mmCIF file of C-alpha atoms and ligand atoms in Angstrom:
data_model
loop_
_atom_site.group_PDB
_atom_site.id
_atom_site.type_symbol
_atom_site.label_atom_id
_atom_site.label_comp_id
_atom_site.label_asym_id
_atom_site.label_seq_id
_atom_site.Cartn_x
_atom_site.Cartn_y
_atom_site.Cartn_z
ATOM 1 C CA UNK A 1 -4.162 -15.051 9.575
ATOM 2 C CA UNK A 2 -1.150 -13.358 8.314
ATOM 3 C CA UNK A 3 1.546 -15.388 7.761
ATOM 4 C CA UNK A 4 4.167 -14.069 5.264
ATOM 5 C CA UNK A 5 7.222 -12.617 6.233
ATOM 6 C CA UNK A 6 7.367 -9.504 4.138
ATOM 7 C CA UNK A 7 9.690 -6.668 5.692
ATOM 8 C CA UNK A 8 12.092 -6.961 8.515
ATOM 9 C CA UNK A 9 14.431 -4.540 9.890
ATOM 10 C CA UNK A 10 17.437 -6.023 12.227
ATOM 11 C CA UNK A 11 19.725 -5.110 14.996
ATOM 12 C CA UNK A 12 22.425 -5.644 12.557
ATOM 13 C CA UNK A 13 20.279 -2.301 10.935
ATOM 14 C CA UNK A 14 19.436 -3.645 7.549
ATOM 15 C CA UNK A 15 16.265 -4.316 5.908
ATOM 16 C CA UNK A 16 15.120 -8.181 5.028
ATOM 17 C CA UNK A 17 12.518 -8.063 2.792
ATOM 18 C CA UNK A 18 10.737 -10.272 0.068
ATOM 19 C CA UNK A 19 10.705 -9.252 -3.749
ATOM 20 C CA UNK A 20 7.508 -9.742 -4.661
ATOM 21 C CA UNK A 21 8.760 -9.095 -8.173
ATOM 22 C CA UNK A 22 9.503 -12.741 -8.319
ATOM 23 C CA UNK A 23 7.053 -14.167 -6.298
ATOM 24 C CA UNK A 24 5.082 -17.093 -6.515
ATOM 25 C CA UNK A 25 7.271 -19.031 -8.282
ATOM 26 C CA UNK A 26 10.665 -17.578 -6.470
ATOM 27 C CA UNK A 27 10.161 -16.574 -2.493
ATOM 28 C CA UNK A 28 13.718 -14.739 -2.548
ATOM 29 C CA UNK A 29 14.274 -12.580 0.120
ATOM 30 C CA UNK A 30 16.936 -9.381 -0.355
ATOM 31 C CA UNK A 31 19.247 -7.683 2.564
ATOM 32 C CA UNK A 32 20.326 -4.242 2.169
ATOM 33 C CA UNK A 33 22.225 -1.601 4.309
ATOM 34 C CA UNK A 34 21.503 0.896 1.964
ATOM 35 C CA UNK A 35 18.369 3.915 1.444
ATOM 36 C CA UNK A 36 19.060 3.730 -1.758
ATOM 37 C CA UNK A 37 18.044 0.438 -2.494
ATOM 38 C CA UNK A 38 15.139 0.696 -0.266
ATOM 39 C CA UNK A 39 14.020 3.488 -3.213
ATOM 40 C CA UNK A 40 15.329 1.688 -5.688
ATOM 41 C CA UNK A 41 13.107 -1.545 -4.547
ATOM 42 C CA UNK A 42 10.558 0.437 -4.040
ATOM 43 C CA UNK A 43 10.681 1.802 -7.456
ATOM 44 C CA UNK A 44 11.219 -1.341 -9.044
ATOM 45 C CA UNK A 45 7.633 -2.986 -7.285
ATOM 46 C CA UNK A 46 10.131 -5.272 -5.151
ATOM 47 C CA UNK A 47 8.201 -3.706 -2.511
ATOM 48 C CA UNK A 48 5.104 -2.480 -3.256
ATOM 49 C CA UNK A 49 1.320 -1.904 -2.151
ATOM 50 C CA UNK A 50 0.444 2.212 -0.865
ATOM 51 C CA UNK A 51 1.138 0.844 3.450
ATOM 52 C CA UNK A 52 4.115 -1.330 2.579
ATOM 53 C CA UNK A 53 5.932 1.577 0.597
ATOM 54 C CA UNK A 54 5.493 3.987 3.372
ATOM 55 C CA UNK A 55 6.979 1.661 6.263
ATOM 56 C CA UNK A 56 9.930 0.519 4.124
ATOM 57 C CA UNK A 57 10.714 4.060 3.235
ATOM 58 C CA UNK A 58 10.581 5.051 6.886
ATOM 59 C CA UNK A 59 12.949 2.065 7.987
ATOM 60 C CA UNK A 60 15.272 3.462 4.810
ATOM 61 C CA UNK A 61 15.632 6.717 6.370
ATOM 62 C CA UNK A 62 16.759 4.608 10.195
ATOM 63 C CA UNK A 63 19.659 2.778 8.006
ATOM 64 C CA UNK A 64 20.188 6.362 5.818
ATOM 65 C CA UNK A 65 20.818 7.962 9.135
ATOM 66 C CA UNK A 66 22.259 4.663 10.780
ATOM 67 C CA UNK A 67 25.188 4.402 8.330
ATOM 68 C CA UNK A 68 26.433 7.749 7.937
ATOM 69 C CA UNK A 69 29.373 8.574 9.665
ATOM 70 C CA UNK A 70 29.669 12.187 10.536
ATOM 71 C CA UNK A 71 30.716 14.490 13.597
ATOM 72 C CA UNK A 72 28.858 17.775 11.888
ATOM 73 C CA UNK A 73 25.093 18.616 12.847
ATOM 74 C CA UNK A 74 25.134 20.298 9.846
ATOM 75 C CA UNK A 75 26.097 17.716 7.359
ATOM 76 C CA UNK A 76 23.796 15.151 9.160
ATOM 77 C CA UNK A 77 21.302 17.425 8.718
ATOM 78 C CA UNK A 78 22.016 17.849 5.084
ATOM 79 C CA UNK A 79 21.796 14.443 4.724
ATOM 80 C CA UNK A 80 18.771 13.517 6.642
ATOM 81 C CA UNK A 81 16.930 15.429 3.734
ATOM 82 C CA UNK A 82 19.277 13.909 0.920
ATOM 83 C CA UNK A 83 18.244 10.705 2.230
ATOM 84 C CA UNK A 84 14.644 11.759 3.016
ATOM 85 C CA UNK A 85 14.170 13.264 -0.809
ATOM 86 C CA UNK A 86 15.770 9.701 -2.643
ATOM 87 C CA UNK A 87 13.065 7.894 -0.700
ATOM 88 C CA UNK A 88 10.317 10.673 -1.831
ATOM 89 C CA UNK A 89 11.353 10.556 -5.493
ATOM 90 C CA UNK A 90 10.447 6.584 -5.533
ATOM 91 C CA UNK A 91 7.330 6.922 -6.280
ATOM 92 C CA UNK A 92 4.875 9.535 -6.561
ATOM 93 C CA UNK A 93 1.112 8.725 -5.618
ATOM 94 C CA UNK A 94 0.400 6.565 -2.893
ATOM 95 C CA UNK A 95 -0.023 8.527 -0.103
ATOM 96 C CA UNK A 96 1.448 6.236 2.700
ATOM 97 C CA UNK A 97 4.918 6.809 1.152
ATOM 98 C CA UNK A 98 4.646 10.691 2.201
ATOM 99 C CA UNK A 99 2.468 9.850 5.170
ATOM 100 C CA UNK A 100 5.190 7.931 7.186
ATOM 101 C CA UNK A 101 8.057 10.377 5.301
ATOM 102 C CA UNK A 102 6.396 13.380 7.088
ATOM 103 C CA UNK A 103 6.386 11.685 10.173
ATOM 104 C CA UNK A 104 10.156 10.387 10.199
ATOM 105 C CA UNK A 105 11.210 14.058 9.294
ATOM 106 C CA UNK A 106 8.721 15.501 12.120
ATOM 107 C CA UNK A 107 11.033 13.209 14.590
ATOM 108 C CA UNK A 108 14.159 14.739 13.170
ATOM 109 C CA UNK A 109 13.032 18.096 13.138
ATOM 110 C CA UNK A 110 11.908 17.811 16.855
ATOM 111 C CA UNK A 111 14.893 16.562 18.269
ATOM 112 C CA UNK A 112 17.379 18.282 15.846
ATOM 113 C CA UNK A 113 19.011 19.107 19.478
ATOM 114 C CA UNK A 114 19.904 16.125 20.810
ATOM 115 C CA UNK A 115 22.496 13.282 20.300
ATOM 116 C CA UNK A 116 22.927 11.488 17.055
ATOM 117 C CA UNK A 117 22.440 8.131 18.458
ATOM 118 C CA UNK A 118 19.171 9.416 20.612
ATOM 119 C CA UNK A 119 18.047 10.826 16.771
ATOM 120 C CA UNK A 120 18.547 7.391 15.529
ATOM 121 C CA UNK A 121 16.901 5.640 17.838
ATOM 122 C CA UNK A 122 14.229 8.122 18.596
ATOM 123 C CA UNK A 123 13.608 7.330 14.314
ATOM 124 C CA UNK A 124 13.636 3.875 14.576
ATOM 125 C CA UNK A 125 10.998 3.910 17.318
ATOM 126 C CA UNK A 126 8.839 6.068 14.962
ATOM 127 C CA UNK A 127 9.352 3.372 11.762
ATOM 128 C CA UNK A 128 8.567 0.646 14.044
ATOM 129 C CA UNK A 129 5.547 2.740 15.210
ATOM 130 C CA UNK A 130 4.324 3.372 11.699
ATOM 131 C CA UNK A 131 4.912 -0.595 11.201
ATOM 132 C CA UNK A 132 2.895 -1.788 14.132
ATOM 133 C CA UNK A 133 0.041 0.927 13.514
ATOM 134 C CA UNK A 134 -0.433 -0.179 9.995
ATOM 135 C CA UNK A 135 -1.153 -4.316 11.281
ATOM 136 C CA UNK A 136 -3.588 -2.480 14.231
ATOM 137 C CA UNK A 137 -5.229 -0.559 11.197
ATOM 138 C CA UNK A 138 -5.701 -3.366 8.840
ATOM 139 C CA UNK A 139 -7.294 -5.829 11.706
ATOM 140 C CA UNK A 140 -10.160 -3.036 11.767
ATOM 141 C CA UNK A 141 -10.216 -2.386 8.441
ATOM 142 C CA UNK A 142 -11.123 -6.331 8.527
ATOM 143 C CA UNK A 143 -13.611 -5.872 11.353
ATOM 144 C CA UNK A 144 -15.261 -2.815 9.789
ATOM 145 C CA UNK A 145 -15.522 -4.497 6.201
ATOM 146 C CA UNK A 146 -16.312 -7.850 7.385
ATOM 147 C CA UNK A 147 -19.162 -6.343 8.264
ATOM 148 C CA UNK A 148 -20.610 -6.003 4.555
ATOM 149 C CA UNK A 149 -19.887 -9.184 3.889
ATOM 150 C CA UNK A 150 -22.437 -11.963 4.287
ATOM 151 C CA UNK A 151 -21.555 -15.908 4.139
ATOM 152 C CA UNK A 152 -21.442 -17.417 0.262
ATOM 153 C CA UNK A 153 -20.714 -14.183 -1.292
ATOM 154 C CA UNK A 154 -18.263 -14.392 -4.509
ATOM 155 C CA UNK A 155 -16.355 -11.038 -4.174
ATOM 156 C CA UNK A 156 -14.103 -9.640 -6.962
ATOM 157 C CA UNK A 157 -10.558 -7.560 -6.039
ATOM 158 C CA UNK A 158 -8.238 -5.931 -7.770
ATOM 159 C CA UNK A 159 -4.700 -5.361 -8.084
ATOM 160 C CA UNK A 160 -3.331 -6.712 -4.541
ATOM 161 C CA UNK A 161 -4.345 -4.801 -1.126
ATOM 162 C CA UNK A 162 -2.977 -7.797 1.057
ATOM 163 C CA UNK A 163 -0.626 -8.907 3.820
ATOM 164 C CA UNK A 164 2.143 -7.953 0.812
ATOM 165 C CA UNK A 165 1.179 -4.799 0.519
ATOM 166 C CA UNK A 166 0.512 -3.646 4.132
ATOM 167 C CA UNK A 167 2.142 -3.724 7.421
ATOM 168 C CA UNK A 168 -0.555 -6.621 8.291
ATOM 169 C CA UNK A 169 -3.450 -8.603 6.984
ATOM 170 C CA UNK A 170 -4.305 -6.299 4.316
ATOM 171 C CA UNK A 171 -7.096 -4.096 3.443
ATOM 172 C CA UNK A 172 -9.096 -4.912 1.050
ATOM 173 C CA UNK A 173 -8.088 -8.669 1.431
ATOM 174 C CA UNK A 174 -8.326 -8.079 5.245
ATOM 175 C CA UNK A 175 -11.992 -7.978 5.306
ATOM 176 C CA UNK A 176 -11.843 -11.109 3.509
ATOM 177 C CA UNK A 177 -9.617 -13.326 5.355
ATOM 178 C CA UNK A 178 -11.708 -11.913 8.445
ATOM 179 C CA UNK A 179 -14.998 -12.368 7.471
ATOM 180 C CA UNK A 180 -13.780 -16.384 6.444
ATOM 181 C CA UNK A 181 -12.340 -16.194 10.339
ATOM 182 C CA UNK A 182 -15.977 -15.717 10.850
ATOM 183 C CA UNK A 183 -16.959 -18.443 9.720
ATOM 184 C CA UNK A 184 -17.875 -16.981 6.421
ATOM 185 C CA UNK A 185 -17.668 -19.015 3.177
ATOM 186 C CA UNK A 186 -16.690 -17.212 0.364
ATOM 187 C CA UNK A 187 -15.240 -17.327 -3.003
ATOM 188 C CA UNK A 188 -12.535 -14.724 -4.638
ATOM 189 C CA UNK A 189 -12.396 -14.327 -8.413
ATOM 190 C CA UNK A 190 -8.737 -12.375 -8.015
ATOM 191 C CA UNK A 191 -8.080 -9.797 -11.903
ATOM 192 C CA UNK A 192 -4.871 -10.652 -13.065
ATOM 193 C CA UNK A 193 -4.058 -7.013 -13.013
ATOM 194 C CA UNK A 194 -2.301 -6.158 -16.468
ATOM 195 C CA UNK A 195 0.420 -4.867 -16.897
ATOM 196 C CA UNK A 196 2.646 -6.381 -13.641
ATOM 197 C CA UNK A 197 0.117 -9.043 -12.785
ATOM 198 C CA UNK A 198 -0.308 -8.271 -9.093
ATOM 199 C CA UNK A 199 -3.500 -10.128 -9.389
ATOM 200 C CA UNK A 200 -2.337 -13.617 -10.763
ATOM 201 C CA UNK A 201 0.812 -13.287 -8.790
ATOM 202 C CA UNK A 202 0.652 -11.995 -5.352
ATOM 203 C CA UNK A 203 -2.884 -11.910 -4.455
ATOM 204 C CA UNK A 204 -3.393 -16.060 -5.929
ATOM 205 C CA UNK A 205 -0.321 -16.424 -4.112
ATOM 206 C CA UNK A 206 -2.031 -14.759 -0.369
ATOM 207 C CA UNK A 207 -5.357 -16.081 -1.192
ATOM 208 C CA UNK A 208 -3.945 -19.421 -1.197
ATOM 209 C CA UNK A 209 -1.855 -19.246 2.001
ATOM 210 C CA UNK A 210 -4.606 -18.399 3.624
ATOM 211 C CA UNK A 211 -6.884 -20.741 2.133
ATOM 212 C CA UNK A 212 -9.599 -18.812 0.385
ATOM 213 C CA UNK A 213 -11.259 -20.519 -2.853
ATOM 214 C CA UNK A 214 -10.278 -18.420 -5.625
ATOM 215 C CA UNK A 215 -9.972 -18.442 -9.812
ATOM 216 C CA UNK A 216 -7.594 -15.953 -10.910
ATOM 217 C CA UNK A 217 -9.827 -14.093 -14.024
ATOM 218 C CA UNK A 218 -8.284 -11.495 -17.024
ATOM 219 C CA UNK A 219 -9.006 -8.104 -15.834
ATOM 220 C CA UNK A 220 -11.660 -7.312 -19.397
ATOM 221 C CA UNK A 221 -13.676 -10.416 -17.587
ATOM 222 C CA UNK A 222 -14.997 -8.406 -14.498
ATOM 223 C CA UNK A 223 -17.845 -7.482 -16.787
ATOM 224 C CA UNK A 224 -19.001 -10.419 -18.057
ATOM 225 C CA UNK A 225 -18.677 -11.941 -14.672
ATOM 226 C CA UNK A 226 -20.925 -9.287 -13.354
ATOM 227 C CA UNK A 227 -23.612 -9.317 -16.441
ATOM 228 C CA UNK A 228 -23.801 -12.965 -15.481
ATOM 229 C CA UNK A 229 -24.442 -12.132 -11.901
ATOM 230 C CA UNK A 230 -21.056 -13.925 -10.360
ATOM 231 C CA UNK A 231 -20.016 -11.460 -8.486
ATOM 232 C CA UNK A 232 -21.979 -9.729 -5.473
ATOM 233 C CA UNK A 233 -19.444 -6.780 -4.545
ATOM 234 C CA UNK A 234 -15.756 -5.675 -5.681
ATOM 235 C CA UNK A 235 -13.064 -4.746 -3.205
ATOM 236 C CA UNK A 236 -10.439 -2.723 -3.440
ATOM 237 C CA UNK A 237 -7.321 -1.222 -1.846
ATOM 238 C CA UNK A 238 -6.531 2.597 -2.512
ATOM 239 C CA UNK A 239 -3.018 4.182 -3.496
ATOM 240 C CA UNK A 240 -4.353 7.669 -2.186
ATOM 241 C CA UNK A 241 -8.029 9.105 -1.313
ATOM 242 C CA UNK A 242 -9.071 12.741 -1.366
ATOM 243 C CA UNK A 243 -10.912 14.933 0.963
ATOM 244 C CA UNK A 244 -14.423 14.361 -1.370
ATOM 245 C CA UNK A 245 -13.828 10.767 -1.770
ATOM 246 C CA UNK A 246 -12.254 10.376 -4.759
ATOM 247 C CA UNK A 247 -9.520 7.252 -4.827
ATOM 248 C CA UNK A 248 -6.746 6.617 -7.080
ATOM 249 C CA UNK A 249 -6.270 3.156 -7.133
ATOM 250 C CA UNK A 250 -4.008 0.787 -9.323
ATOM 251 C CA UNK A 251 -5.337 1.366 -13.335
ATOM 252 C CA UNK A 252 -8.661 -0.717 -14.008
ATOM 253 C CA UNK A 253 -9.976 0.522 -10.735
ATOM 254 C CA UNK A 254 -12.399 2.957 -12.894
ATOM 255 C CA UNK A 255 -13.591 0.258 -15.074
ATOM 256 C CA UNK A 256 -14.682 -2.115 -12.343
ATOM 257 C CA UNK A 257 -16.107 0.921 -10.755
ATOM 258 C CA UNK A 258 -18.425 1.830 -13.819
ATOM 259 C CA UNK A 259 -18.931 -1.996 -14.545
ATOM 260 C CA UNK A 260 -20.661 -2.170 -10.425
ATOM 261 C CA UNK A 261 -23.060 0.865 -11.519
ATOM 262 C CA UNK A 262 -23.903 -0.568 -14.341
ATOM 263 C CA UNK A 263 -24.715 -3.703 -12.719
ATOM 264 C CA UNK A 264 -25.919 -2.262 -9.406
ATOM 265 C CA UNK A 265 -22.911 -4.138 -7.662
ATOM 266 C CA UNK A 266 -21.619 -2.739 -4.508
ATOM 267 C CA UNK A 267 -18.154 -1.466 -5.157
ATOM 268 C CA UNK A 268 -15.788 -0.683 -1.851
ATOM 269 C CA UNK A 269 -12.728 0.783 -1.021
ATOM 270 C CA UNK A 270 -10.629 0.106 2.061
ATOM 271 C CA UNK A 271 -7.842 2.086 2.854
ATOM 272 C CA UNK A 272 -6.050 3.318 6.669
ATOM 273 C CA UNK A 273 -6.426 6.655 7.206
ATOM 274 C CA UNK A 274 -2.715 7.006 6.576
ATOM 275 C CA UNK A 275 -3.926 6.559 2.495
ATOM 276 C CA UNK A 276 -6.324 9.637 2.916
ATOM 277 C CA UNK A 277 -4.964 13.002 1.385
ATOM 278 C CA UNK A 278 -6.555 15.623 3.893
ATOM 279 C CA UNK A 279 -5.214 18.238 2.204
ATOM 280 C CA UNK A 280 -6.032 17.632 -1.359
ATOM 281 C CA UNK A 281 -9.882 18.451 -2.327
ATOM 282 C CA UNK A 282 -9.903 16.377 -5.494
ATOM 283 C CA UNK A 283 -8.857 13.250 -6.962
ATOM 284 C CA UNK A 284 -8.074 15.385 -10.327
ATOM 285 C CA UNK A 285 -5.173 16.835 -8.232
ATOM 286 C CA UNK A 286 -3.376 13.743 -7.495
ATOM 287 C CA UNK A 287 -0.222 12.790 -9.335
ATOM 288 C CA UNK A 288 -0.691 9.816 -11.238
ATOM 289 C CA UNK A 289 2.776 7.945 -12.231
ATOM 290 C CA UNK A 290 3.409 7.063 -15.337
ATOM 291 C CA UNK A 291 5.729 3.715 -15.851
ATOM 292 C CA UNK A 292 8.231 2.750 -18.090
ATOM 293 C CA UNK A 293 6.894 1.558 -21.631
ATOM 294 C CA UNK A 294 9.002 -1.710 -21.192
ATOM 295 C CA UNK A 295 6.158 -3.563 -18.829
ATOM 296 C CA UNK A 296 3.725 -3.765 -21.243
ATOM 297 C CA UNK A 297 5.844 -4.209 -24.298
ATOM 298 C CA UNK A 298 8.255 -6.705 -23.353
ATOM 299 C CA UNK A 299 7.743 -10.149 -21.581
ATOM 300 C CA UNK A 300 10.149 -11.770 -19.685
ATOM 301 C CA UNK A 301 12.619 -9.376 -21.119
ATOM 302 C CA UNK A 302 11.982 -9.942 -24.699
ATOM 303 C CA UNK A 303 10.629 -7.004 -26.450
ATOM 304 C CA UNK A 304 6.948 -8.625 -27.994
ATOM 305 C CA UNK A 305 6.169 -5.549 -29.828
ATOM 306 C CA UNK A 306 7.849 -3.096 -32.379
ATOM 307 C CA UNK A 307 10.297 -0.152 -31.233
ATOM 308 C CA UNK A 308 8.081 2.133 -32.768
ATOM 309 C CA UNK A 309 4.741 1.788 -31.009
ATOM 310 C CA UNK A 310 3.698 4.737 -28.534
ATOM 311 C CA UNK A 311 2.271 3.294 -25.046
ATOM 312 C CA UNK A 312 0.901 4.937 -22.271
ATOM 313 C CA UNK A 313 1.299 3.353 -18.870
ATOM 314 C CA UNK A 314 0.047 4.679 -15.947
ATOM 315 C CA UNK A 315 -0.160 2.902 -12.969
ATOM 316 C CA UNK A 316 -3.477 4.245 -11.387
ATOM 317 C CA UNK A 317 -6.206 5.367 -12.184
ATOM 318 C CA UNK A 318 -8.910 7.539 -10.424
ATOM 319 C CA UNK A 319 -12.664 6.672 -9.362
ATOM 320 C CA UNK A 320 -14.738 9.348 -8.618
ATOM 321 C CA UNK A 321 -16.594 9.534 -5.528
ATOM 322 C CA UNK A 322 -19.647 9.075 -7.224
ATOM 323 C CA UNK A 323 -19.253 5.408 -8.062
ATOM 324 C CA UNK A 324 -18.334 4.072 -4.083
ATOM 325 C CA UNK A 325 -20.775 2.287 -2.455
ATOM 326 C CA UNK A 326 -18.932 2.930 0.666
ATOM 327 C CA UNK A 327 -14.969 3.399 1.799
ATOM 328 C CA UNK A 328 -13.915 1.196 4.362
ATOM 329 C CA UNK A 329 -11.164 2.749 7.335
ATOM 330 C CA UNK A 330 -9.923 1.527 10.685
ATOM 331 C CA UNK A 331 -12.453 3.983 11.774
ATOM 332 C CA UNK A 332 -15.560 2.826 10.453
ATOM 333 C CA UNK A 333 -17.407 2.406 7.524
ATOM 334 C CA UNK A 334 -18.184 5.911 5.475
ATOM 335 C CA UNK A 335 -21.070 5.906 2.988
ATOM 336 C CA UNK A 336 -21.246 9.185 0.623
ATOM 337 C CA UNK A 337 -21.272 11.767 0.829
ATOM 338 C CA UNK A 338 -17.621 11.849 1.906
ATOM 339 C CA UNK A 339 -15.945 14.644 3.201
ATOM 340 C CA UNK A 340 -12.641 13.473 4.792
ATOM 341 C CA UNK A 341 -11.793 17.289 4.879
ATOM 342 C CA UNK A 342 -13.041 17.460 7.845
ATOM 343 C CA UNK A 343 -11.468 14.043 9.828
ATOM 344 C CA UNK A 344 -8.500 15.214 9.963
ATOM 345 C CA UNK A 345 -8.103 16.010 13.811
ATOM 346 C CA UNK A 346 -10.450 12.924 13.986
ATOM 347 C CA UNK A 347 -8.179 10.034 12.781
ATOM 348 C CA UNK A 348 -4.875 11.552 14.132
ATOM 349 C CA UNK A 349 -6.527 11.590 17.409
ATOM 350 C CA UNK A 350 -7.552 8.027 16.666
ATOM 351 C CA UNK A 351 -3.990 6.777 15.589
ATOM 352 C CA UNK A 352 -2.858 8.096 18.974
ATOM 353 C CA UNK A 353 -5.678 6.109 20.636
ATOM 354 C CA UNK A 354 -3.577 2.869 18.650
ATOM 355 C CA UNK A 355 -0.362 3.867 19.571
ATOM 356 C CA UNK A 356 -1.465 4.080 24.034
ATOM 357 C CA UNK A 357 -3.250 0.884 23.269
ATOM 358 C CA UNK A 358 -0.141 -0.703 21.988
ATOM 359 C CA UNK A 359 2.085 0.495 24.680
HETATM 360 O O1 MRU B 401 1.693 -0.583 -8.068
HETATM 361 P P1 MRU B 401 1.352 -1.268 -6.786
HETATM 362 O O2 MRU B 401 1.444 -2.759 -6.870
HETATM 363 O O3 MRU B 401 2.111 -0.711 -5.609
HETATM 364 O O4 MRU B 401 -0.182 -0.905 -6.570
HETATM 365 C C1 MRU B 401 -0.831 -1.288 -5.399
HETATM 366 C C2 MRU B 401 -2.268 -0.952 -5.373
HETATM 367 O O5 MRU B 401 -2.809 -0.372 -6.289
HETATM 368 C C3 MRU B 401 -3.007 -1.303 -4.118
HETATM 369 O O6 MRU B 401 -4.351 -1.512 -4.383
HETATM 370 C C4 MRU B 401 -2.886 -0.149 -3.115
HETATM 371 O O7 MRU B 401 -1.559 0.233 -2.960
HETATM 372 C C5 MRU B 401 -3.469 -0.489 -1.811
HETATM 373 S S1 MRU B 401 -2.507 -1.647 -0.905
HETATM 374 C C6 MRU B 401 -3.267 -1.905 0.581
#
């Protein structure tokens, strides 16, 4: 389990990673020096998935501080946060991108005193941290999920929550490729995931590598799939969760949610703790971005639609609480109601417990 290279960052400090934009027809990988590609790919879905975002970013802010030359506490300072804010303004609602931010400028704060080069590598300790945390969080993601899942069970997902979009096996697709480690024998109908395909491209592309029967479906299938009873529970990754539960998850999330009450289908989420939003109460609250009109109304570059048209493209969408059967965390498995409010102290203490096992 878990075999694709996705994100690498080198003694020569520069950041290898794959552009998943391309993949599975191109496996290009892309080098940079610079933070501001690492937004820029991270704007552009080069890299992408809620963990993946956050440990890139973090690894941006190591080469933002790596390759600035400066004598002046104050202007390093002043940059720190210039380089700190690009990698904030890349995208605005997975959680994980703030998440491992917050922790990179904790670092910087706390050891403001000190040498630039014991700042540096004090930073890239912490990136490498949030890397290697992430992998320990989705292998018990797996466990924990795995759990729910019984042999010859035909489960539907979403968008892709896989090794490409976390620091490890995945989430959602975690708990599959575990419970098939368990000798499980299961079957993946993967949606397509309109408008950037996600779906057809990246999770086909996983499920295959790690050898998991699959048919890729169009996302307006999931229902008839369901009325025909084909599919015995939906899995999902989650961009950012809310103290009561509520996840924002990539758009058509809602719709297979609704679709599982209908048909009294289980319906999971399965996030890290590093996805949950302690502070915010609801899911209303949570920013939801809003994507340039070109991905749905060009293909392959060539406009297929008039100039004229209005679209609306948001990338998420938000499931109330209401409509989980249960969300899925290193931690264990929560059933409603949820109040993650309260967990705070709970999983930081329990990310510590990762970080003394590791070392
Ligand atoms: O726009 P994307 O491709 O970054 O959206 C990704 C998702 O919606 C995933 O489900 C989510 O980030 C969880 S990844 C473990």
């Amino acid at each position: 389990m878990g075999m694709i290279d996705k994100l690498e960052y080198t003694n020569k400090h520069e950041l290898i990673f794959l552009d998943q934009t391309l993949l599975p027809l191109k496996e290009k990988y892309q080098k940079t020096k610079s933070y501001k590609d690492v937004a820029d790919a991270i704007q552009k879905l080069k890299i992408r998935g809620a963990p993946l975002i956050g440990i890139a970013a973090a690894y941006g802010v190591v080469m933002g501080v790596h390759h600035y030359d400066t004598e002046n506490r104050k202007n390093f300072e002043i940059h720190f946060y210039k380089v700190t804010e690009t990698l904030r303004n890349s995208r605005p609602t997975a959680k994980n991108l703030f998440y491992a931010l917050d922790r990179m400028t904790k670092v910087f704060e706390e050891n403001i005193e000190k040498d630039f080069n014991e700042i540096e590598d004090l930073l890239l300790r912490e990136a490498d941290a949030i890397y290697d945390e992430d992998a320990e969080m989705c292998k018990r993601i797996g466990v924990n999920g795995a759990e729910l899942i019984t042999d010859k069970m035909t489960i539907l997902t979403h968008c892709n929550a896989g090794e490409l979009a976390t620091g490890g096996i995945g989430t959602a697709l975690g708990i599959i490729y575990t419970a098939k480690q368990q000798g499980k024998d299961l079957f993946v109908y993967a949606d397509e995931t309109r408008p950037l395909l996600q779906g057809s491209r990246l999770t086909a592309f996983e499920l295959e590598q790690n050898e998991i029967d699959f048919d890729i479906v169009i996302d307006s299938m999931a229902a008839n799939l369901m009325k025909d009873q084909m599919i015995d529970c939906v899995i999902v990754g989650a961009d950012r969760i809310a103290s009561n539960g509520d996840v924002v998850n990539k758009v058509g999330s809602y719709s297979l949610a609704v679709n599982c009450a209908f048909h009294k289908i289980p319906f999971y989420v399965a996030a890290p703790g590093s996805t949950i939003d302690f502070e915010t109460a609801a899911g209303k609250d949570i920013e939801i971005e809003e994507r340039d009109p070109d991905e749905i109304t060009k293909v392959h570059g060539e406009k297929i639609t008039l100039p004229e048209y209005g679209v609306m493209n948001p990338a998420f969408d938000l499931v109330p609480n209401e409509l989980i059967t249960a969300i899925i965390t290193e931690y264990k498995v929560h059933y409603p109601p949820y109040n993650f409010g309260g967990l705070k102290q709970m999983f930081s203490a329990y990310i510590q417990t990762l970080r003394k096992e590791e070392d």
